[in-house]
PDB file of C-alpha atoms in Angstrom:
ATOM      1  CA  UNK N   1     106.149  92.362 157.672  1.00 57.00           C
ATOM      2  CA  UNK N   2     103.529  89.994 157.750  1.00 75.00           C
ATOM      3  CA  UNK N   3     100.391  90.098 159.523  1.00 91.00           C
ATOM      4  CA  UNK N   4     100.219  86.592 161.285  1.00 95.00           C
ATOM      5  CA  UNK N   5      97.029  87.035 163.282  1.00 95.00           C
ATOM      6  CA  UNK N   6      95.107  88.284 160.122  1.00 96.00           C
ATOM      7  CA  UNK N   7      96.688  85.128 158.405  1.00 97.00           C
ATOM      8  CA  UNK N   8      95.605  83.156 160.845  1.00 97.00           C
ATOM      9  CA  UNK N   9      92.053  84.776 161.198  1.00 97.00           C
ATOM     10  CA  UNK N  10      92.044  83.864 157.316  1.00 97.00           C
ATOM     11  CA  UNK N  11      93.064  80.263 157.639  1.00 98.00           C
ATOM     12  CA  UNK N  12      90.757  79.385 160.476  1.00 98.00           C
ATOM     13  CA  UNK N  13      87.672  80.788 158.496  1.00 98.00           C
ATOM     14  CA  UNK N  14      88.858  79.127 155.612  1.00 97.00           C
ATOM     15  CA  UNK N  15      89.006  75.665 157.138  1.00 97.00           C
ATOM     16  CA  UNK N  16      85.744  75.864 158.849  1.00 97.00           C
ATOM     17  CA  UNK N  17      84.196  76.474 155.667  1.00 96.00           C
ATOM     18  CA  UNK N  18      85.768  73.635 153.793  1.00 95.00           C
ATOM     19  CA  UNK N  19      84.893  71.461 157.058  1.00 95.00           C
ATOM     20  CA  UNK N  20      81.213  72.267 156.509  1.00 94.00           C
ATOM     21  CA  UNK N  21      81.449  71.858 152.596  1.00 90.00           C
ATOM     22  CA  UNK N  22      82.924  68.322 153.442  1.00 89.00           C
ATOM     23  CA  UNK N  23      80.472  67.498 155.785  1.00 89.00           C
ATOM     24  CA  UNK N  24      77.696  68.505 153.587  1.00 85.00           C
ATOM     25  CA  UNK N  25      79.077  66.127 151.166  1.00 82.00           C
ATOM     26  CA  UNK N  26      78.298  62.931 153.245  1.00 79.00           C
ATOM     27  CA  UNK N  27      75.045  62.058 151.437  1.00 73.00           C
ATOM     28  CA  UNK N  28      76.423  62.356 147.874  1.00 64.00           C
ATOM     29  CA  UNK N  29      77.952  59.926 146.091  1.00 49.00           C
ATOM     30  CA  UNK N  30      81.597  60.448 146.021  1.00 53.00           C
ATOM     31  CA  UNK N  31      83.915  60.042 142.656  1.00 57.00           C
ATOM     32  CA  UNK N  32      86.845  57.678 143.942  1.00 52.00           C
ATOM     33  CA  UNK N  33      89.809  57.006 142.211  1.00 54.00           C
ATOM     34  CA  UNK N  34      93.391  55.707 143.045  1.00 51.00           C
ATOM     35  CA  UNK N  35      97.146  56.974 142.719  1.00 53.00           C
ATOM     36  CA  UNK N  36     100.164  55.288 143.569  1.00 50.00           C
ATOM     37  CA  UNK N  37      98.428  51.851 144.529  1.00 51.00           C
ATOM     38  CA  UNK N  38      94.809  50.888 144.834  1.00 47.00           C
ATOM     39  CA  UNK N  39      94.941  51.622 148.408  1.00 44.00           C
ATOM     40  CA  UNK N  40      96.044  55.301 147.995  1.00 46.00           C
ATOM     41  CA  UNK N  41      92.525  56.896 147.063  1.00 48.00           C
ATOM     42  CA  UNK N  42      91.706  60.189 146.275  1.00 54.00           C
ATOM     43  CA  UNK N  43      87.950  61.536 145.977  1.00 68.00           C
ATOM     44  CA  UNK N  44      86.526  64.451 144.223  1.00 78.00           C
ATOM     45  CA  UNK N  45      86.259  65.848 147.678  1.00 80.00           C
ATOM     46  CA  UNK N  46      90.042  65.882 148.052  1.00 78.00           C
ATOM     47  CA  UNK N  47      90.615  67.453 144.709  1.00 85.00           C
ATOM     48  CA  UNK N  48      87.667  70.260 145.225  1.00 86.00           C
ATOM     49  CA  UNK N  49      88.716  70.933 148.600  1.00 90.00           C
ATOM     50  CA  UNK N  50      92.353  71.413 147.819  1.00 89.00           C
ATOM     51  CA  UNK N  51      90.866  73.961 144.935  1.00 91.00           C
ATOM     52  CA  UNK N  52      89.118  75.687 147.341  1.00 94.00           C
ATOM     53  CA  UNK N  53      92.138  76.552 149.415  1.00 95.00           C
ATOM     54  CA  UNK N  54      93.828  77.683 146.561  1.00 94.00           C
ATOM     55  CA  UNK N  55      91.452  79.953 145.033  1.00 95.00           C
ATOM     56  CA  UNK N  56      91.177  81.486 148.616  1.00 97.00           C
ATOM     57  CA  UNK N  57      95.177  81.609 149.156  1.00 96.00           C
ATOM     58  CA  UNK N  58      95.807  82.924 145.856  1.00 94.00           C
ATOM     59  CA  UNK N  59      93.249  85.707 145.715  1.00 96.00           C
ATOM     60  CA  UNK N  60      94.141  87.156 149.094  1.00 97.00           C
ATOM     61  CA  UNK N  61      97.939  86.245 149.281  1.00 96.00           C
ATOM     62  CA  UNK N  62      98.757  86.247 145.925  1.00 95.00           C
ATOM     63  CA  UNK N  63     102.884  86.033 146.745  1.00 95.00           C
ATOM     64  CA  UNK N  64     102.555  83.017 148.936  1.00 96.00           C
ATOM     65  CA  UNK N  65     103.339  79.708 147.841  1.00 94.00           C
ATOM     66  CA  UNK N  66     101.143  76.455 148.031  1.00 93.00           C
ATOM     67  CA  UNK N  67     102.061  73.027 148.612  1.00 92.00           C
ATOM     68  CA  UNK N  68      99.267  70.857 148.427  1.00 82.00           C
ATOM     69  CA  UNK N  69      98.730  66.792 148.494  1.00 74.00           C
ATOM     70  CA  UNK N  70      96.520  66.870 145.371  1.00 63.00           C
ATOM     71  CA  UNK N  71      99.272  68.557 143.359  1.00 66.00           C
ATOM     72  CA  UNK N  72      97.454  71.484 142.503  1.00 69.00           C
ATOM     73  CA  UNK N  73     100.157  74.334 143.682  1.00 65.00           C
ATOM     74  CA  UNK N  74     103.708  75.044 143.077  1.00 70.00           C
ATOM     75  CA  UNK N  75     106.531  72.826 142.353  1.00 74.00           C
ATOM     76  CA  UNK N  76     108.746  73.694 145.481  1.00 81.00           C
ATOM     77  CA  UNK N  77     112.809  73.258 145.151  1.00 82.00           C
ATOM     78  CA  UNK N  78     113.371  75.305 148.408  1.00 90.00           C
ATOM     79  CA  UNK N  79     111.603  76.668 151.678  1.00 92.00           C
ATOM     80  CA  UNK N  80     112.072  80.312 150.599  1.00 95.00           C
ATOM     81  CA  UNK N  81     108.891  82.612 151.324  1.00 95.00           C
ATOM     82  CA  UNK N  82     105.821  81.618 152.869  1.00 96.00           C
ATOM     83  CA  UNK N  83     104.328  78.167 152.079  1.00 96.00           C
ATOM     84  CA  UNK N  84     100.912  77.148 152.977  1.00 97.00           C
ATOM     85  CA  UNK N  85     101.520  73.218 152.921  1.00 96.00           C
ATOM     86  CA  UNK N  86      98.091  71.574 152.661  1.00 94.00           C
ATOM     87  CA  UNK N  87      95.902  68.005 153.128  1.00 93.00           C
ATOM     88  CA  UNK N  88      92.693  68.687 151.885  1.00 93.00           C
ATOM     89  CA  UNK N  89      91.593  65.393 153.345  1.00 89.00           C
ATOM     90  CA  UNK N  90      94.199  63.477 155.694  1.00 92.00           C
ATOM     91  CA  UNK N  91      92.903  60.021 156.174  1.00 86.00           C
ATOM     92  CA  UNK N  92      91.077  59.868 152.821  1.00 80.00           C
ATOM     93  CA  UNK N  93      90.291  55.998 153.144  1.00 83.00           C
ATOM     94  CA  UNK N  94      88.725  57.150 156.681  1.00 86.00           C
ATOM     95  CA  UNK N  95      86.525  59.504 155.218  1.00 83.00           C
ATOM     96  CA  UNK N  96      85.482  56.837 152.338  1.00 82.00           C
ATOM     97  CA  UNK N  97      84.886  53.959 154.315  1.00 80.00           C
ATOM     98  CA  UNK N  98      83.909  55.385 157.888  1.00 82.00           C
ATOM     99  CA  UNK N  99      83.127  59.275 157.295  1.00 82.00           C
ATOM    100  CA  UNK N 100      85.100  59.813 160.450  1.00 86.00           C
ATOM    101  CA  UNK N 101      88.916  60.084 161.594  1.00 91.00           C
ATOM    102  CA  UNK N 102      90.049  62.204 158.985  1.00 94.00           C
ATOM    103  CA  UNK N 103      90.925  65.954 159.026  1.00 96.00           C
ATOM    104  CA  UNK N 104      91.938  69.089 157.269  1.00 96.00           C
ATOM    105  CA  UNK N 105      95.174  69.808 157.892  1.00 97.00           C
ATOM    106  CA  UNK N 106      97.158  73.166 157.092  1.00 98.00           C
ATOM    107  CA  UNK N 107     100.517  74.246 157.897  1.00 98.00           C
ATOM    108  CA  UNK N 108     102.137  77.703 157.199  1.00 98.00           C
ATOM    109  CA  UNK N 109     105.910  77.864 156.834  1.00 98.00           C
ATOM    110  CA  UNK N 110     108.341  81.283 156.432  1.00 97.00           C
ATOM    111  CA  UNK N 111     111.789  80.318 155.388  1.00 96.00           C
ATOM    112  CA  UNK N 112     111.523  76.889 156.613  1.00 96.00           C
ATOM    113  CA  UNK N 113     109.842  77.940 160.293  1.00 97.00           C
ATOM    114  CA  UNK N 114     106.527  76.772 160.885  1.00 98.00           C
ATOM    115  CA  UNK N 115     104.338  79.816 161.909  1.00 98.00           C
ATOM    116  CA  UNK N 116     100.995  78.473 161.885  1.00 98.00           C
ATOM    117  CA  UNK N 117      99.198  74.972 162.562  1.00 98.00           C
ATOM    118  CA  UNK N 118      95.834  74.259 161.994  1.00 98.00           C
ATOM    119  CA  UNK N 119      94.142  70.611 162.584  1.00 98.00           C
ATOM    120  CA  UNK N 120      90.383  70.229 162.075  1.00 98.00           C
ATOM    121  CA  UNK N 121      88.918  67.191 162.757  1.00 96.00           C
ATOM    122  CA  UNK N 122      85.575  67.821 160.471  1.00 94.00           C
ATOM    123  CA  UNK N 123      83.339  65.111 162.034  1.00 93.00           C
ATOM    124  CA  UNK N 124      83.955  65.950 166.044  1.00 95.00           C
ATOM    125  CA  UNK N 125      84.486  69.899 165.081  1.00 96.00           C
ATOM    126  CA  UNK N 126      87.614  69.938 166.888  1.00 97.00           C
ATOM    127  CA  UNK N 127      90.176  72.514 165.420  1.00 98.00           C
ATOM    128  CA  UNK N 128      93.970  72.147 166.622  1.00 98.00           C
ATOM    129  CA  UNK N 129      95.370  75.283 166.257  1.00 98.00           C
ATOM    130  CA  UNK N 130      98.834  77.105 167.146  1.00 98.00           C
ATOM    131  CA  UNK N 131     100.607  80.215 166.060  1.00 98.00           C
ATOM    132  CA  UNK N 132     104.513  79.989 166.940  1.00 97.00           C
ATOM    133  CA  UNK N 133     105.134  81.448 170.141  1.00 97.00           C
ATOM    134  CA  UNK N 134     101.743  81.734 171.700  1.00 97.00           C
ATOM    135  CA  UNK N 135     100.831  78.183 172.734  1.00 98.00           C
ATOM    136  CA  UNK N 136      98.548  75.591 171.127  1.00 98.00           C
ATOM    137  CA  UNK N 137      94.762  75.526 171.432  1.00 98.00           C
ATOM    138  CA  UNK N 138      91.495  73.144 170.580  1.00 98.00           C
ATOM    139  CA  UNK N 139      88.495  75.291 170.067  1.00 97.00           C
ATOM    140  CA  UNK N 140      90.282  78.305 171.587  1.00 96.00           C
ATOM    141  CA  UNK N 141      91.294  76.443 175.079  1.00 97.00           C
ATOM    142  CA  UNK N 142      94.760  76.394 175.834  1.00 98.00           C
ATOM    143  CA  UNK N 143      96.349  72.758 175.782  1.00 98.00           C
ATOM    144  CA  UNK N 144      98.681  72.126 178.271  1.00 98.00           C
ATOM    145  CA  UNK N 145     102.407  71.316 177.951  1.00 97.00           C
ATOM    146  CA  UNK N 146     103.068  67.454 177.265  1.00 97.00           C
ATOM    147  CA  UNK N 147     103.363  65.475 180.606  1.00 92.00           C
ATOM    148  CA  UNK N 148     106.539  63.092 181.127  1.00 89.00           C
ATOM    149  CA  UNK N 149     104.839  59.536 181.700  1.00 92.00           C
ATOM    150  CA  UNK N 150     107.070  56.303 182.045  1.00 94.00           C
ATOM    151  CA  UNK N 151     107.200  54.165 178.488  1.00 95.00           C
ATOM    152  CA  UNK N 152     105.198  51.298 180.828  1.00 95.00           C
ATOM    153  CA  UNK N 153     102.104  53.904 181.368  1.00 95.00           C
ATOM    154  CA  UNK N 154     102.411  55.473 177.808  1.00 96.00           C
ATOM    155  CA  UNK N 155     100.080  54.921 174.657  1.00 96.00           C
ATOM    156  CA  UNK N 156     101.672  55.041 171.585  1.00 95.00           C
ATOM    157  CA  UNK N 157     100.251  55.557 168.067  1.00 95.00           C
ATOM    158  CA  UNK N 158     101.923  53.101 165.806  1.00 89.00           C
ATOM    159  CA  UNK N 159     101.475  52.649 161.934  1.00 75.00           C
ATOM    160  CA  UNK N 160     102.085  49.113 161.089  1.00 70.00           C
ATOM    161  CA  UNK N 161     103.696  49.459 157.948  1.00 67.00           C
ATOM    162  CA  UNK N 162     106.733  49.649 159.998  1.00 61.00           C
ATOM    163  CA  UNK N 163     106.575  45.619 160.144  1.00 58.00           C
ATOM    164  CA  UNK N 164     106.811  45.143 156.502  1.00 59.00           C
ATOM    165  CA  UNK N 165     108.046  48.234 155.084  1.00 57.00           C
ATOM    166  CA  UNK N 166     110.885  49.074 156.583  1.00 52.00           C
ATOM    167  CA  UNK N 167     113.985  47.707 154.672  1.00 53.00           C
ATOM    168  CA  UNK N 168     116.769  49.573 156.186  1.00 53.00           C
ATOM    169  CA  UNK N 169     115.642  49.177 159.984  1.00 55.00           C
ATOM    170  CA  UNK N 170     114.743  45.506 161.263  1.00 61.00           C
ATOM    171  CA  UNK N 171     111.168  45.574 162.872  1.00 64.00           C
ATOM    172  CA  UNK N 172     112.349  43.911 165.459  1.00 70.00           C
ATOM    173  CA  UNK N 173     113.556  47.549 166.752  1.00 73.00           C
ATOM    174  CA  UNK N 174     110.379  48.163 167.883  1.00 80.00           C
ATOM    175  CA  UNK N 175     108.890  45.055 169.223  1.00 84.00           C
ATOM    176  CA  UNK N 176     110.422  45.314 172.784  1.00 89.00           C
ATOM    177  CA  UNK N 177     108.471  48.951 172.887  1.00 90.00           C
ATOM    178  CA  UNK N 178     105.325  47.508 171.994  1.00 90.00           C
ATOM    179  CA  UNK N 179     105.384  45.162 174.775  1.00 92.00           C
ATOM    180  CA  UNK N 180     106.741  47.452 177.299  1.00 94.00           C
ATOM    181  CA  UNK N 181     103.927  50.512 176.676  1.00 95.00           C
ATOM    182  CA  UNK N 182     100.484  50.322 178.022  1.00 95.00           C
ATOM    183  CA  UNK N 183      99.060  50.257 174.728  1.00 94.00           C
ATOM    184  CA  UNK N 184      98.921  51.219 171.254  1.00 93.00           C
ATOM    185  CA  UNK N 185      96.718  52.612 168.687  1.00 94.00           C
ATOM    186  CA  UNK N 186      96.382  53.368 164.962  1.00 92.00           C
ATOM    187  CA  UNK N 187      93.792  55.932 163.621  1.00 93.00           C
ATOM    188  CA  UNK N 188      94.773  56.092 159.963  1.00 90.00           C
ATOM    189  CA  UNK N 189      95.170  59.867 160.003  1.00 94.00           C
ATOM    190  CA  UNK N 190      98.865  61.543 160.554  1.00 96.00           C
ATOM    191  CA  UNK N 191      97.192  64.839 161.422  1.00 97.00           C
ATOM    192  CA  UNK N 192      94.610  63.355 163.929  1.00 97.00           C
ATOM    193  CA  UNK N 193      97.722  61.376 165.388  1.00 97.00           C
ATOM    194  CA  UNK N 194      99.517  64.372 165.876  1.00 98.00           C
ATOM    195  CA  UNK N 195      96.999  66.589 167.105  1.00 98.00           C
ATOM    196  CA  UNK N 196      96.012  63.632 169.816  1.00 98.00           C
ATOM    197  CA  UNK N 197      99.648  63.532 171.044  1.00 98.00           C
ATOM    198  CA  UNK N 198      99.394  67.409 171.403  1.00 98.00           C
ATOM    199  CA  UNK N 199      96.068  66.788 173.260  1.00 97.00           C
ATOM    200  CA  UNK N 200      97.625  64.305 175.479  1.00 96.00           C
ATOM    201  CA  UNK N 201      95.429  61.666 174.205  1.00 97.00           C
ATOM    202  CA  UNK N 202      98.325  59.749 173.019  1.00 97.00           C
ATOM    203  CA  UNK N 203     101.889  59.849 174.201  1.00 97.00           C
ATOM    204  CA  UNK N 204     103.566  59.774 170.931  1.00 97.00           C
ATOM    205  CA  UNK N 205     103.319  58.600 167.755  1.00 96.00           C
ATOM    206  CA  UNK N 206     105.814  56.925 165.291  1.00 93.00           C
ATOM    207  CA  UNK N 207     105.407  56.112 161.506  1.00 90.00           C
ATOM    208  CA  UNK N 208     107.134  55.804 158.034  1.00 84.00           C
ATOM    209  CA  UNK N 209     107.240  57.850 155.141  1.00 84.00           C
ATOM    210  CA  UNK N 210     105.001  60.749 155.874  1.00 92.00           C
ATOM    211  CA  UNK N 211     104.758  63.380 152.920  1.00 93.00           C
ATOM    212  CA  UNK N 212     105.206  67.184 154.128  1.00 94.00           C
ATOM    213  CA  UNK N 213     101.124  67.930 153.820  1.00 94.00           C
ATOM    214  CA  UNK N 214     100.840  64.945 156.703  1.00 94.00           C
ATOM    215  CA  UNK N 215     102.839  66.298 159.346  1.00 97.00           C
ATOM    216  CA  UNK N 216     103.383  70.228 158.271  1.00 97.00           C
ATOM    217  CA  UNK N 217     100.731  71.164 160.852  1.00 98.00           C
ATOM    218  CA  UNK N 218     101.413  68.663 163.229  1.00 98.00           C
ATOM    219  CA  UNK N 219     105.005  69.882 163.437  1.00 98.00           C
ATOM    220  CA  UNK N 220     104.162  73.541 164.637  1.00 98.00           C
ATOM    221  CA  UNK N 221     101.459  72.469 167.553  1.00 98.00           C
ATOM    222  CA  UNK N 222     103.484  70.213 168.656  1.00 98.00           C
ATOM    223  CA  UNK N 223     106.438  72.421 169.329  1.00 98.00           C
ATOM    224  CA  UNK N 224     103.978  74.659 171.173  1.00 98.00           C
ATOM    225  CA  UNK N 225     103.080  72.083 173.506  1.00 98.00           C
ATOM    226  CA  UNK N 226     106.907  71.089 174.392  1.00 98.00           C
ATOM    227  CA  UNK N 227     106.967  68.160 172.385  1.00 97.00           C
ATOM    228  CA  UNK N 228     109.749  67.253 169.882  1.00 97.00           C
ATOM    229  CA  UNK N 229     109.559  65.664 166.423  1.00 97.00           C
ATOM    230  CA  UNK N 230     112.466  64.271 164.212  1.00 96.00           C
ATOM    231  CA  UNK N 231     112.664  61.150 162.202  1.00 94.00           C
ATOM    232  CA  UNK N 232     113.095  57.852 163.717  1.00 88.00           C
ATOM    233  CA  UNK N 233     116.734  58.065 163.543  1.00 88.00           C
ATOM    234  CA  UNK N 234     116.300  61.310 165.745  1.00 93.00           C
ATOM    235  CA  UNK N 235     117.315  63.632 162.789  1.00 94.00           C
ATOM    236  CA  UNK N 236     115.972  66.687 161.587  1.00 95.00           C
ATOM    237  CA  UNK N 237     112.544  66.664 159.598  1.00 96.00           C
ATOM    238  CA  UNK N 238     113.115  67.601 155.878  1.00 95.00           C
ATOM    239  CA  UNK N 239     110.162  69.990 154.885  1.00 94.00           C
ATOM    240  CA  UNK N 240     110.189  69.323 151.341  1.00 91.00           C
ATOM    241  CA  UNK N 241     110.569  65.471 151.539  1.00 93.00           C
ATOM    242  CA  UNK N 242     108.883  62.085 152.977  1.00 92.00           C
ATOM    243  CA  UNK N 243     110.272  61.194 156.248  1.00 93.00           C
ATOM    244  CA  UNK N 244     109.810  58.757 159.163  1.00 90.00           C
ATOM    245  CA  UNK N 245     108.173  60.389 162.212  1.00 94.00           C
ATOM    246  CA  UNK N 246     108.845  60.208 166.133  1.00 95.00           C
ATOM    247  CA  UNK N 247     106.636  62.412 167.970  1.00 97.00           C
ATOM    248  CA  UNK N 248     106.154  62.669 171.462  1.00 97.00           C
ATOM    249  CA  UNK N 249     106.987  64.418 174.712  1.00 95.00           C
ATOM    250  CA  UNK N 250     111.214  64.965 174.919  1.00 94.00           C
ATOM    251  CA  UNK N 251     111.458  62.531 177.963  1.00 93.00           C
ATOM    252  CA  UNK N 252     109.208  59.607 176.061  1.00 95.00           C
ATOM    253  CA  UNK N 253     111.122  60.770 172.620  1.00 96.00           C
ATOM    254  CA  UNK N 254     114.687  60.502 174.270  1.00 94.00           C
ATOM    255  CA  UNK N 255     113.619  57.171 176.289  1.00 94.00           C
ATOM    256  CA  UNK N 256     112.400  55.583 172.642  1.00 94.00           C
ATOM    257  CA  UNK N 257     115.437  56.643 171.002  1.00 92.00           C
ATOM    258  CA  UNK N 258     117.953  55.496 173.439  1.00 91.00           C
ATOM    259  CA  UNK N 259     116.059  52.596 174.754  1.00 90.00           C
ATOM    260  CA  UNK N 260     114.980  50.932 171.803  1.00 88.00           C
ATOM    261  CA  UNK N 261     115.997  52.217 168.699  1.00 84.00           C
ATOM    262  CA  UNK N 262     119.504  53.458 169.190  1.00 77.00           C
ATOM    263  CA  UNK N 263     120.066  50.114 171.711  1.00 66.00           C
ATOM    264  CA  UNK N 264     118.744  47.479 168.963  1.00 59.00           C
ATOM    265  CA  UNK N 265     120.577  49.313 166.088  1.00 53.00           C
ATOM    266  CA  UNK N 266     123.955  48.790 168.367  1.00 50.00           C
ATOM    267  CA  UNK N 267     123.016  45.112 169.383  1.00 51.00           C
ATOM    268  CA  UNK N 268     122.068  44.582 165.483  1.00 48.00           C
ATOM    269  CA  UNK N 269     125.951  46.348 164.586  1.00 39.00           C
ATOM    270  CA  UNK N 270     127.511  44.077 167.365  1.00 42.00           C
ATOM    271  CA  UNK N 271     126.584  40.459 166.081  1.00 44.00           C
TER     272      UNK N 271
END
């Protein structure tokens, strides 16, 4: 039987230590490379931070699996066993350009079920954390369940790539939603946007093509405050693949799907 309290304690200690290492790097010169395209950045700190976690996990929990953004973990074909899903610096572009609005994100799963979620906003020293069934917290302060607010009073985080890159769904689907909400935001870090929804700073988050390390921690935390995360089609999230993401309180999630996404899809189909 796994001691999740012990695993949670270890993970928190390692996240805080990694955060201190990242803060200490602010006055040093970063080595910056690109991955899939010129805007897909990776720094030496991304790689060093992921390696830091890999060494800690392998030495302490050698039977656990690791899925990391920088590819230093395992190649996984299933969700069997205990898996640490790690983004050492979520929001690398913000880290490089702003030295803020980035986070360490760790989701720990057992046989596909989220057990622990940790999102650490390094600059603001805000640790959002949750253990399944025990509620969600920010720096030890319990987060209340998400409130039901009308669309007209909600603030949504929207990644603008849905306007230009969603080839399957017409971007006009979300245009009425943008007009109807109180305001929109984009922080450039999926982990922070998940955390802000959980904390009530945002009422929802919509984006395309997030990888597992972008959302793994957030899924656990959002569930503990009564929120719901699915694809933009309302389907279950695939833990080992890229997904579109719709995360919000259950009422806002339901309203967006029924009154905007599915309504527009039906209108397009009927034309």
